[in-house]
mmCIF file with all atom_site columns, C-alpha atoms in Angstrom:
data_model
loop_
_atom_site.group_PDB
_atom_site.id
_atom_site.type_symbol
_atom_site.label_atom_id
_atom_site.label_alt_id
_atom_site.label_comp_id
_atom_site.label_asym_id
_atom_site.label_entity_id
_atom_site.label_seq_id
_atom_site.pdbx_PDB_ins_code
_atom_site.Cartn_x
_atom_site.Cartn_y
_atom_site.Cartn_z
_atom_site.occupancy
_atom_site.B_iso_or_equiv
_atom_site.pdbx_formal_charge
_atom_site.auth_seq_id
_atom_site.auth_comp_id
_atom_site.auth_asym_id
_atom_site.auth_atom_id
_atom_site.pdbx_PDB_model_num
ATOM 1  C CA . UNK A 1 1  ? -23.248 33.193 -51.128 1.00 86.00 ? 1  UNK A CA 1
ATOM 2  C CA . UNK A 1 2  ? -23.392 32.149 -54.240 1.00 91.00 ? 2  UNK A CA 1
ATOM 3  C CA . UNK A 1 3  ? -26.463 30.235 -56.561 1.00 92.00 ? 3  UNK A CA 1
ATOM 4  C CA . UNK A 1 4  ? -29.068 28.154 -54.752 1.00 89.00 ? 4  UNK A CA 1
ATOM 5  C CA . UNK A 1 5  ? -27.773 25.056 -56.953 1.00 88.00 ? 5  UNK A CA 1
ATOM 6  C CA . UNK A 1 6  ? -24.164 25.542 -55.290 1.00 92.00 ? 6  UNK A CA 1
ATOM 7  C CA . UNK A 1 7  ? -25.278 25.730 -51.686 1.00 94.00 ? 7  UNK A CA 1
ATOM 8  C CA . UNK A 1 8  ? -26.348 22.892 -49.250 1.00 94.00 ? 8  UNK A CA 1
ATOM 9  C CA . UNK A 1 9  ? -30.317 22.588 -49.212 1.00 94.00 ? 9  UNK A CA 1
ATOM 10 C CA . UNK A 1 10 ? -30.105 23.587 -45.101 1.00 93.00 ? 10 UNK A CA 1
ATOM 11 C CA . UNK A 1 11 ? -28.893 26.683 -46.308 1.00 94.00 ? 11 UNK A CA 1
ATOM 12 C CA . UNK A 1 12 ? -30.994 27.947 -49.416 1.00 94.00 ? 12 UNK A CA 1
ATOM 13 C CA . UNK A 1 13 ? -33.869 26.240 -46.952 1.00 94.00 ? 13 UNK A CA 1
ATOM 14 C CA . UNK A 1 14 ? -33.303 29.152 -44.259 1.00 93.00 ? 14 UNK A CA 1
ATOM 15 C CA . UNK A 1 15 ? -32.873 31.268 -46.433 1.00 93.00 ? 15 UNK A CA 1
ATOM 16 C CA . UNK A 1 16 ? -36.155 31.241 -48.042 1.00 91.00 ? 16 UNK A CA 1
ATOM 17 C CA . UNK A 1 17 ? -37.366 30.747 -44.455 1.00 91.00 ? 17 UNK A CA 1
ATOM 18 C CA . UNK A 1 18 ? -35.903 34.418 -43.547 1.00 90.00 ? 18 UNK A CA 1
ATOM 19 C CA . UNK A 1 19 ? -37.064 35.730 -47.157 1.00 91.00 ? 19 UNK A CA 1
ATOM 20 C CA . UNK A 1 20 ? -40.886 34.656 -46.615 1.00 88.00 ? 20 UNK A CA 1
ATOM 21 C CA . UNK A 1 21 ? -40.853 36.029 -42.322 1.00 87.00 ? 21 UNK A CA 1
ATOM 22 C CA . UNK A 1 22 ? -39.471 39.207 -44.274 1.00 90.00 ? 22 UNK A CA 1
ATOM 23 C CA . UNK A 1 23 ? -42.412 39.240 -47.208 1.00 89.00 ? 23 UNK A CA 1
ATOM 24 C CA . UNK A 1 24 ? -45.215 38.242 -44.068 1.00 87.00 ? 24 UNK A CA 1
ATOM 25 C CA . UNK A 1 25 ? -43.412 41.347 -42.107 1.00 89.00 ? 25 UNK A CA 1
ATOM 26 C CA . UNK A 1 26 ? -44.283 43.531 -45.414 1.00 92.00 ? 26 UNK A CA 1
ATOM 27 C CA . UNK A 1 27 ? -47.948 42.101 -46.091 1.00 89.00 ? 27 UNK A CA 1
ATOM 28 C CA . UNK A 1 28 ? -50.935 40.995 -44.042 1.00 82.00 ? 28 UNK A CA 1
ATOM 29 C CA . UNK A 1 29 ? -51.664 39.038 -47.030 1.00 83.00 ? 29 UNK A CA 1
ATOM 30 C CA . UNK A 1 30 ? -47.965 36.822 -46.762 1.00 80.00 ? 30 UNK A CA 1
ATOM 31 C CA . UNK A 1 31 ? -48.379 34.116 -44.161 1.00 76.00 ? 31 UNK A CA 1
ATOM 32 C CA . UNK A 1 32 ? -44.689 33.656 -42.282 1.00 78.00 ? 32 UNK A CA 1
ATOM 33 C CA . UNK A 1 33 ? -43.392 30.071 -41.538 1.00 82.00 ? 33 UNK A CA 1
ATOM 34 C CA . UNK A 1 34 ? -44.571 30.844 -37.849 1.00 80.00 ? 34 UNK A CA 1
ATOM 35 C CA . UNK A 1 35 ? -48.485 30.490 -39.267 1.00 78.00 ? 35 UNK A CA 1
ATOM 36 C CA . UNK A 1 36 ? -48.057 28.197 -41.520 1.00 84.00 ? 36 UNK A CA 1
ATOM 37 C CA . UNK A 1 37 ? -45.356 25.389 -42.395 1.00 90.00 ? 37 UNK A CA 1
ATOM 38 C CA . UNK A 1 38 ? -44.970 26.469 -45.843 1.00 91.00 ? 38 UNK A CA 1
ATOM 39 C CA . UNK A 1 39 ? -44.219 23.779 -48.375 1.00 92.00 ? 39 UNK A CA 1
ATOM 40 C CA . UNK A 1 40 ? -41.304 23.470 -50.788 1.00 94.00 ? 40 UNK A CA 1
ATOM 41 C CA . UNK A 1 41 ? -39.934 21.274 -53.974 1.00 95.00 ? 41 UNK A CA 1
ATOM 42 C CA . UNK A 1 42 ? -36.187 20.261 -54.864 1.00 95.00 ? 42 UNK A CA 1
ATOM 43 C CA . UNK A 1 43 ? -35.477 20.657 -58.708 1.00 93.00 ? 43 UNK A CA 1
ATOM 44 C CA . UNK A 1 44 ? -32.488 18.667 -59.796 1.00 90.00 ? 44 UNK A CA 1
ATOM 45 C CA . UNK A 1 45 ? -31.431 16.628 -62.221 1.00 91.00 ? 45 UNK A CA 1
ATOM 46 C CA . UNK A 1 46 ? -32.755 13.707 -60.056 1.00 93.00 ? 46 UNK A CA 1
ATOM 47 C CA . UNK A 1 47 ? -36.337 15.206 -60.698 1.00 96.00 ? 47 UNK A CA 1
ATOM 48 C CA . UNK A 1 48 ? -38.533 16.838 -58.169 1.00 97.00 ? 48 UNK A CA 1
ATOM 49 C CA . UNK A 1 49 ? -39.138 16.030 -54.937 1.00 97.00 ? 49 UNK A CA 1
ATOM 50 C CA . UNK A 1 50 ? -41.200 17.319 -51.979 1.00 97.00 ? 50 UNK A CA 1
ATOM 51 C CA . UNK A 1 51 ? -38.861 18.731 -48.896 1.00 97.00 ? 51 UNK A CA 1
ATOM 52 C CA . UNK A 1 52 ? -39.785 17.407 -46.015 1.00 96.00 ? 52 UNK A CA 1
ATOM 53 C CA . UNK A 1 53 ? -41.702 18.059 -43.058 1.00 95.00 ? 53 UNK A CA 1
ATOM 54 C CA . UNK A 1 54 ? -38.304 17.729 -41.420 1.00 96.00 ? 54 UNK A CA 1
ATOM 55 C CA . UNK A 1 55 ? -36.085 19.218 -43.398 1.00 95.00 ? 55 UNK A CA 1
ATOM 56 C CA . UNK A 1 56 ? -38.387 22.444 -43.080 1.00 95.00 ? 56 UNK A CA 1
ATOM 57 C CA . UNK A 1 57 ? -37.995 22.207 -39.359 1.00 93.00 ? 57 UNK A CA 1
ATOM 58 C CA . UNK A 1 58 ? -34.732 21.634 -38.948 1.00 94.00 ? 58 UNK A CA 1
ATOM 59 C CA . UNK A 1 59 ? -34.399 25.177 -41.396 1.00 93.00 ? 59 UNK A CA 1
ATOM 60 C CA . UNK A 1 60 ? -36.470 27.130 -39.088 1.00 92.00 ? 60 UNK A CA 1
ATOM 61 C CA . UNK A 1 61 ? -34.523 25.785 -35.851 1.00 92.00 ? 61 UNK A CA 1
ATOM 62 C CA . UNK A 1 62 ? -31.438 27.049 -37.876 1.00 90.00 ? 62 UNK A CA 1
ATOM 63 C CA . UNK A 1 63 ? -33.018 30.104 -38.347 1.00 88.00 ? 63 UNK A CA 1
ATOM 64 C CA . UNK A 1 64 ? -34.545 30.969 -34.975 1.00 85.00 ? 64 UNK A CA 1
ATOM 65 C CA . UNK A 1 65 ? -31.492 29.370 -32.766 1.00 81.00 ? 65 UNK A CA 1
ATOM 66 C CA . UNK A 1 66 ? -29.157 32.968 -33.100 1.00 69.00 ? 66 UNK A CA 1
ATOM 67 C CA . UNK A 1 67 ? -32.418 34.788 -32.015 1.00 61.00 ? 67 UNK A CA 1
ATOM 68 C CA . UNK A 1 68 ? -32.834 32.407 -29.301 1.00 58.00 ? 68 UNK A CA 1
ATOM 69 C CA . UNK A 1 69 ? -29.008 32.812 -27.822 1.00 58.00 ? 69 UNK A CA 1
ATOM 70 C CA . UNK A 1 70 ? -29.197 36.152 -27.702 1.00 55.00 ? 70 UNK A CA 1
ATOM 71 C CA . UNK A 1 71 ? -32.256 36.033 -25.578 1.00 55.00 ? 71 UNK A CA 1
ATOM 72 C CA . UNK A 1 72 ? -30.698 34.142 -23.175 1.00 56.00 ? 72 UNK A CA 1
ATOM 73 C CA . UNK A 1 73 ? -27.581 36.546 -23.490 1.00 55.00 ? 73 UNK A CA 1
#
């Protein structure tokens, strides 16, 4: 897939997304994204700045839409 810096945020978004349901699915202690909208920074050379509300969403729809097609499969 290649380094987070090479990707399109969407992507390294759901990612993280699937990596923190995985780490809540390990430890009663780990809130998943389904508890809690979990917040996140961009790092660039631009600076830092907060992702948004939105963008987060729009990751988890990403995420949960294959698990939702097969449902209706």
């Amino acid at each position: 897939k290649g380094p987070f810096h090479e990707r399109p945020l969407n992507e390294v978004l759901v990612e993280g997304m699937h990596l923190l349901d995985i780490a809540a699915e390990l430890d009663s202690a780990t809130a998943g994204y389904q508890k809690v909208l979990p917040t996140a920074k961009v790092v660039s050379a631009e600076g830092v700045r907060e992702v948004t509300e939105e963008e987060l969403r729009a990751a988890i729809e990403s995420l949960e839409a294959p698990v939702k097609n097969r449902r209706r499969a």
